[in-house]
Amino acid sequence: MKNKITLKELAKLLNVSVSTVSKALHDSPEISPKTVERVKELAKLHKYRPNPVAVNLKSSKSGTIGVIIPNIENTFFASVLSGIEARAQKAGLQVITYISNESLDREKQITEMLTSGFVDGVLIAFSEETQRSKEFEHLFNLVDYDIPVVLYDRTNLDLAVDKIGIDDENSFEDATRKLQARGIKKIGIATSIHHLGVGKLRITGYRNALKSKEDFFIANSSKPDTLREKTKKLLVEDKVEAILCSDFDSTMLVYRMAYENNIKIPEDLKVIGFINKEVARFLTPSISYVEQFPEQIGWEAVELLVDRIENKSDRKPPINKTIHTKLIHMESTDF
């Protein structure tokens, strides 16, 4: 039989966290007697009964972890998933994969399901829409339900959980400085993810390496037509000598725009992109790229999660792990 009211709904009515309600129902000394009384009275009024599956999670493990992927068409996330599957298999864990398709509503639906208690822990790269709207309550709810969570790749959230990502800021600062060291002064950046945390960090890294504000050249938009116009301006009007591309879409657009405007790579334009290495190598000329080691990110994300699952009672501080990128020079940065 379905509960008259859920733990989450009780918390909302009382304007407190799910964790507070749960602790009050279990007479935790952390909660004041007055709050305990209020919680129990409302629970009794609404005939609240604990979810048996969620209760069972407290005492046993399901051997399953949930993974939320924002965009399966992005080869980076597909590679991360490969690393997740490999490490989970080694640990004897089953993986249930969910795809949010960069949708906040879909992400909320998924996290709501995951709070029912049928997974031991969750790996999340939150959606683009979640970042745009800055609505993170559903992610905090997972933690309130005492479910181990690890954020991967998109980690710019003040949530007390383990996180793993790459050194986004340093990757483009290093790339910019290496181009400068070869005598290139006019360096631009193209991005369709400037509104995302990782995109902002890559822009910051690029900006950090510039000599002055006048050296800043950017084409930024999540709208393809607008990004195309701005990129053309960088290449044709501003005549940048090199361009950093923060994502797959901007990399391929720069490549196409250079071709359409008779700009030769690498003679007239050096290009460095965030792009899958298999694609980068088969283009002509091949594109220099930032190696993100996605399989390693997936592997180590599972390691962090497994440690939390097996040592839930330890309550050690959250770990923030960084995977260092590597700039791979191909034909597009030949000198």
Coordinates of C-alpha atoms in Angstrom, one line a residue:
M1 CA 0.0 0.0 0.0
K2 CA 1.3 3.4 -0.9
N3 CA 2.1 5.8 2.0
K4 CA -0.3 8.6 2.7
I5 CA 2.7 10.9 2.6
T6 CA 6.4 10.6 1.8
L7 CA 9.4 11.7 3.9
K8 CA 10.1 14.4 1.4
E9 CA 6.6 15.7 1.6
L10 CA 6.7 15.8 5.3
A11 CA 9.9 17.8 5.1
K12 CA 8.3 20.3 2.7
L13 CA 5.3 20.8 5.0
L14 CA 7.6 21.5 8.0
N15 CA 10.1 23.6 6.0
V16 CA 13.0 21.4 7.1
S17 CA 15.4 19.0 5.4
V18 CA 14.6 15.4 4.7
S19 CA 17.5 14.5 6.9
T20 CA 16.0 16.4 9.9
V21 CA 12.6 14.6 9.5
S22 CA 14.3 11.2 9.3
K23 CA 16.4 11.9 12.4
A24 CA 13.5 13.3 14.3
L25 CA 11.4 10.1 13.6
H26 CA 14.3 8.1 15.0
D27 CA 14.7 10.3 18.1
S28 CA 18.1 11.5 17.2
P29 CA 19.8 13.7 19.9
E30 CA 20.9 16.0 17.1
I31 CA 17.3 17.3 16.8
S32 CA 15.6 19.4 19.4
P33 CA 12.7 17.9 21.4
K34 CA 10.3 20.5 20.1
T35 CA 11.2 19.7 16.4
V36 CA 10.9 15.9 17.2
E37 CA 7.4 16.5 18.6
R38 CA 6.3 18.6 15.6
V39 CA 7.6 16.0 13.1
K40 CA 6.0 13.0 14.9
E41 CA 2.6 14.8 15.3
L42 CA 2.5 15.6 11.5
A43 CA 3.6 12.1 10.6
K44 CA 0.9 10.6 12.7
L45 CA -1.7 13.0 11.3
H46 CA -0.9 11.9 7.8
K47 CA -0.5 8.3 8.7
Y48 CA 3.2 8.2 7.5
R49 CA 4.9 4.9 7.2
P50 CA 8.5 4.4 6.2
N51 CA 9.3 3.1 2.7
P52 CA 10.3 -0.6 3.4
V53 CA 12.8 -0.6 0.5
A54 CA 14.5 2.6 1.7
V55 CA 14.6 1.2 5.2
N56 CA 16.2 -2.0 3.9
L57 CA 18.9 0.1 2.2
K58 CA 20.1 1.2 5.6
S59 CA 21.0 -2.4 6.6
S60 CA 21.9 -4.1 3.3
K61 CA 23.3 -3.5 -0.1
S62 CA 21.7 -4.0 -3.5
G63 CA 24.9 -4.5 -5.4
T64 CA 23.7 -1.8 -7.9
I65 CA 24.8 1.8 -8.6
G66 CA 22.9 4.4 -10.6
V67 CA 24.7 6.6 -13.2
I68 CA 23.2 9.8 -14.6
I69 CA 24.6 10.8 -18.0
P70 CA 23.6 14.2 -19.4
N71 CA 24.2 13.5 -23.1
I72 CA 25.0 10.1 -24.5
E73 CA 25.7 11.6 -28.0
N74 CA 28.7 13.3 -26.5
T75 CA 31.6 10.8 -27.0
F76 CA 33.3 12.0 -23.8
F77 CA 30.4 10.8 -21.7
A78 CA 30.2 7.5 -23.6
S79 CA 33.9 7.0 -22.8
V80 CA 33.4 7.9 -19.1
L81 CA 30.6 5.3 -19.0
S82 CA 33.0 2.7 -20.4
G83 CA 35.3 3.4 -17.5
I84 CA 32.5 3.2 -15.1
E85 CA 31.3 -0.2 -16.4
A86 CA 34.8 -1.6 -16.3
R87 CA 35.5 -0.6 -12.7
A88 CA 32.0 -1.6 -11.5
Q89 CA 32.4 -5.0 -13.1
K90 CA 35.6 -5.5 -11.2
A91 CA 33.8 -4.6 -8.0
G92 CA 30.9 -7.0 -8.7
L93 CA 28.4 -4.1 -9.1
Q94 CA 25.6 -3.8 -11.6
V95 CA 25.2 -0.4 -13.3
I96 CA 21.8 1.2 -14.1
T97 CA 22.3 4.0 -16.6
Y98 CA 20.0 7.0 -17.0
I99 CA 20.2 9.7 -19.6
S100 CA 18.9 13.1 -18.6
N101 CA 19.3 14.6 -22.2
E102 CA 20.4 17.8 -20.5
S103 CA 16.8 18.2 -19.1
L104 CA 16.2 19.4 -15.5
D105 CA 12.7 17.8 -15.4
R106 CA 14.1 14.4 -16.5
E107 CA 16.9 14.7 -14.0
K108 CA 14.4 15.4 -11.2
Q109 CA 12.4 12.3 -12.2
I110 CA 15.5 10.1 -12.2
T111 CA 16.7 11.3 -8.8
E112 CA 13.2 10.9 -7.4
M113 CA 13.3 7.2 -8.5
L114 CA 16.8 6.8 -7.0
T115 CA 15.7 8.0 -3.5
S116 CA 13.4 4.9 -3.3
G117 CA 16.5 2.9 -2.2
F118 CA 17.2 0.4 -4.9
V119 CA 20.8 1.6 -5.6
D120 CA 23.7 1.7 -3.2
G121 CA 25.1 4.9 -4.6
V122 CA 24.8 7.4 -7.5
L123 CA 27.3 8.9 -10.0
I124 CA 26.0 12.2 -11.5
A125 CA 27.0 14.7 -14.2
F126 CA 24.1 17.1 -13.9
S127 CA 22.3 18.5 -16.9
E128 CA 22.9 21.7 -18.8
E129 CA 19.4 22.9 -17.9
T130 CA 20.1 22.3 -14.2
Q131 CA 23.1 24.5 -14.4
R132 CA 21.2 27.2 -16.3
S133 CA 18.3 27.3 -13.9
K134 CA 20.6 26.8 -10.8
E135 CA 17.9 24.4 -9.4
F136 CA 19.9 21.8 -7.4
E137 CA 17.4 20.8 -4.6
H138 CA 16.8 17.4 -6.1
L139 CA 20.6 16.7 -5.9
F140 CA 20.6 17.8 -2.2
N141 CA 17.7 15.5 -1.6
L142 CA 19.8 12.5 -2.6
V143 CA 22.3 13.4 0.1
D144 CA 19.6 14.1 2.6
Y145 CA 18.4 10.5 2.0
D146 CA 21.9 9.4 3.0
I147 CA 22.7 8.0 -0.5
P148 CA 26.4 8.1 -1.4
V149 CA 26.9 10.4 -4.4
V150 CA 29.8 11.3 -6.6
L151 CA 29.8 14.2 -9.0
Y152 CA 31.9 13.6 -12.1
D153 CA 33.0 16.1 -14.8
R154 CA 30.5 18.8 -13.9
T155 CA 31.4 19.4 -10.3
N156 CA 30.9 23.2 -9.8
L157 CA 28.3 22.7 -7.0
D158 CA 28.6 23.4 -3.3
L159 CA 27.4 19.9 -2.4
A160 CA 29.3 18.0 0.3
V161 CA 30.0 14.9 -1.8
D162 CA 33.0 13.4 -3.5
K163 CA 33.9 15.0 -6.9
I164 CA 36.1 14.1 -9.8
G165 CA 36.9 16.1 -12.9
I166 CA 39.7 17.5 -15.0
D167 CA 41.9 20.6 -14.6
D168 CA 39.7 22.6 -17.0
E169 CA 41.2 26.0 -16.2
N170 CA 44.8 24.9 -16.4
S171 CA 44.3 23.0 -19.6
F172 CA 43.6 26.2 -21.6
E173 CA 46.0 28.4 -19.7
D174 CA 48.7 25.9 -20.5
A175 CA 47.6 25.6 -24.2
T176 CA 47.6 29.4 -24.6
R177 CA 51.0 29.8 -23.0
K178 CA 52.5 27.1 -25.3
L179 CA 51.1 28.9 -28.4
Q180 CA 52.5 32.2 -27.1
A181 CA 55.9 30.6 -26.5
R182 CA 56.0 29.9 -30.3
G183 CA 55.5 33.5 -31.1
I184 CA 51.7 33.5 -31.6
K185 CA 50.1 36.7 -30.2
K186 CA 46.6 36.8 -31.5
I187 CA 44.8 33.8 -30.0
G188 CA 41.0 33.4 -29.8
I189 CA 38.6 31.0 -28.2
A190 CA 35.4 29.5 -29.5
T191 CA 32.8 27.9 -27.2
S192 CA 29.2 26.7 -27.2
I193 CA 29.4 25.8 -23.5
H194 CA 30.4 29.2 -22.0
H195 CA 27.4 29.0 -19.7
L196 CA 28.5 25.7 -18.1
G197 CA 31.0 25.4 -15.3
V198 CA 33.6 23.6 -17.3
G199 CA 33.2 26.1 -20.1
K200 CA 33.7 29.0 -17.8
L201 CA 36.8 27.5 -16.3
R202 CA 38.3 26.9 -19.8
I203 CA 37.6 30.6 -20.7
T204 CA 39.2 31.7 -17.4
G205 CA 42.3 29.6 -18.1
Y206 CA 42.7 31.2 -21.6
R207 CA 42.1 34.7 -20.1
N208 CA 44.7 34.1 -17.4
A209 CA 47.4 33.6 -20.0
L210 CA 46.7 36.7 -22.0
K211 CA 49.0 39.7 -21.8
S212 CA 46.2 42.3 -21.8
K213 CA 42.4 42.7 -22.2
E214 CA 42.9 43.8 -25.8
D215 CA 44.2 40.3 -26.6
F216 CA 40.8 38.7 -25.7
F217 CA 39.0 37.3 -28.7
I218 CA 35.9 35.1 -28.2
A219 CA 33.1 33.5 -30.2
N220 CA 30.5 32.2 -27.7
S221 CA 27.0 31.1 -28.1
S222 CA 24.9 27.9 -27.5
K223 CA 22.9 28.8 -30.7
P224 CA 24.6 27.3 -33.8
D225 CA 23.8 30.2 -36.1
T226 CA 25.1 32.8 -33.7
L227 CA 28.2 30.8 -32.9
R228 CA 28.8 30.5 -36.7
E229 CA 28.6 34.3 -37.2
K230 CA 30.9 35.0 -34.2
T231 CA 33.4 32.4 -35.3
K232 CA 33.5 33.8 -38.8
K233 CA 34.3 37.2 -37.4
L234 CA 37.2 35.8 -35.4
L235 CA 38.7 34.1 -38.4
V236 CA 37.9 36.6 -41.2
E237 CA 37.8 40.1 -39.5
D238 CA 39.9 39.6 -36.4
K239 CA 42.2 37.3 -38.2
V240 CA 43.3 35.3 -35.1
E241 CA 46.4 33.3 -35.6
A242 CA 45.3 30.4 -33.4
I243 CA 42.0 29.4 -31.8
L244 CA 41.1 27.3 -28.8
C245 CA 37.9 25.3 -29.0
S246 CA 36.3 24.4 -25.7
D247 CA 34.0 21.6 -26.9
F248 CA 33.3 19.2 -29.9
D249 CA 30.7 21.5 -31.6
S250 CA 33.0 24.6 -31.6
T251 CA 35.9 22.5 -32.8
M252 CA 34.1 21.2 -35.8
L253 CA 32.6 24.6 -36.6
V254 CA 36.0 26.2 -36.6
Y255 CA 37.3 23.5 -38.8
R256 CA 34.4 24.0 -41.3
M257 CA 34.6 27.8 -41.2
A258 CA 38.3 27.8 -41.9
Y259 CA 37.6 25.6 -45.0
E260 CA 34.7 27.8 -46.2
N261 CA 36.8 30.9 -45.9
N262 CA 40.0 29.5 -47.5
I263 CA 41.9 29.7 -44.3
K264 CA 44.6 27.0 -44.2
I265 CA 45.2 24.9 -41.1
P266 CA 47.9 25.0 -39.8
E267 CA 49.6 27.5 -42.2
D268 CA 47.2 30.4 -41.5
L269 CA 45.5 29.1 -38.3
K270 CA 46.5 26.9 -35.4
V271 CA 43.7 24.9 -33.8
I272 CA 43.4 23.1 -30.5
G273 CA 40.1 21.5 -29.5
F274 CA 38.3 19.5 -26.8
I275 CA 37.5 16.6 -29.1
N276 CA 37.5 12.9 -29.1
K277 CA 41.0 11.6 -30.1
E278 CA 39.6 9.1 -32.7
V279 CA 37.9 12.0 -34.5
A280 CA 40.9 14.3 -34.1
R281 CA 43.3 11.9 -35.7
F282 CA 41.2 11.1 -38.8
L283 CA 40.5 14.7 -39.8
T284 CA 42.7 16.2 -42.5
P285 CA 44.7 17.9 -41.2
S286 CA 44.4 16.2 -37.9
I287 CA 43.4 18.4 -35.0
S288 CA 45.5 18.9 -31.8
Y289 CA 43.4 18.2 -28.8
V290 CA 43.2 18.2 -25.0
E291 CA 43.2 14.6 -23.8
Q292 CA 40.8 14.3 -20.9
F293 CA 41.2 10.6 -20.0
P294 CA 37.5 10.0 -19.8
E295 CA 37.8 6.3 -19.1
Q296 CA 40.1 7.1 -16.1
I297 CA 37.5 9.6 -14.8
G298 CA 34.8 6.9 -15.0
W299 CA 37.1 4.3 -13.3
E300 CA 38.1 6.5 -10.5
A301 CA 34.6 7.9 -10.0
V302 CA 33.4 4.3 -9.2
E303 CA 36.4 3.9 -6.8
L304 CA 35.3 6.9 -4.9
L305 CA 31.7 5.7 -4.8
V306 CA 32.7 2.2 -3.7
D307 CA 34.7 3.6 -0.9
R308 CA 31.8 5.6 0.3
I309 CA 29.4 2.7 0.1
E310 CA 31.7 0.4 2.0
N311 CA 32.6 3.0 4.6
K312 CA 29.3 5.0 5.1
S313 CA 29.8 5.2 8.8
D314 CA 33.2 6.9 8.6
R315 CA 31.8 10.3 7.6
K316 CA 35.2 11.5 6.3
P317 CA 35.4 14.8 4.5
P318 CA 34.5 14.9 0.8
I319 CA 37.3 14.3 -1.7
N320 CA 37.7 16.5 -4.7
K321 CA 39.9 14.7 -7.2
T322 CA 41.4 16.2 -10.3
I323 CA 42.6 14.3 -13.4
H324 CA 45.3 16.2 -15.2
T325 CA 44.9 16.7 -18.9
K326 CA 47.5 16.5 -21.6
L327 CA 47.8 18.6 -24.8
I328 CA 48.3 16.3 -27.8
H329 CA 49.9 18.1 -30.7
M330 CA 48.7 16.9 -34.2
E331 CA 49.0 18.6 -37.6
S332 CA 46.8 21.6 -36.7
T333 CA 49.6 23.0 -34.5
D334 CA 52.5 22.2 -36.7
F335 CA 55.1 25.0 -37.0

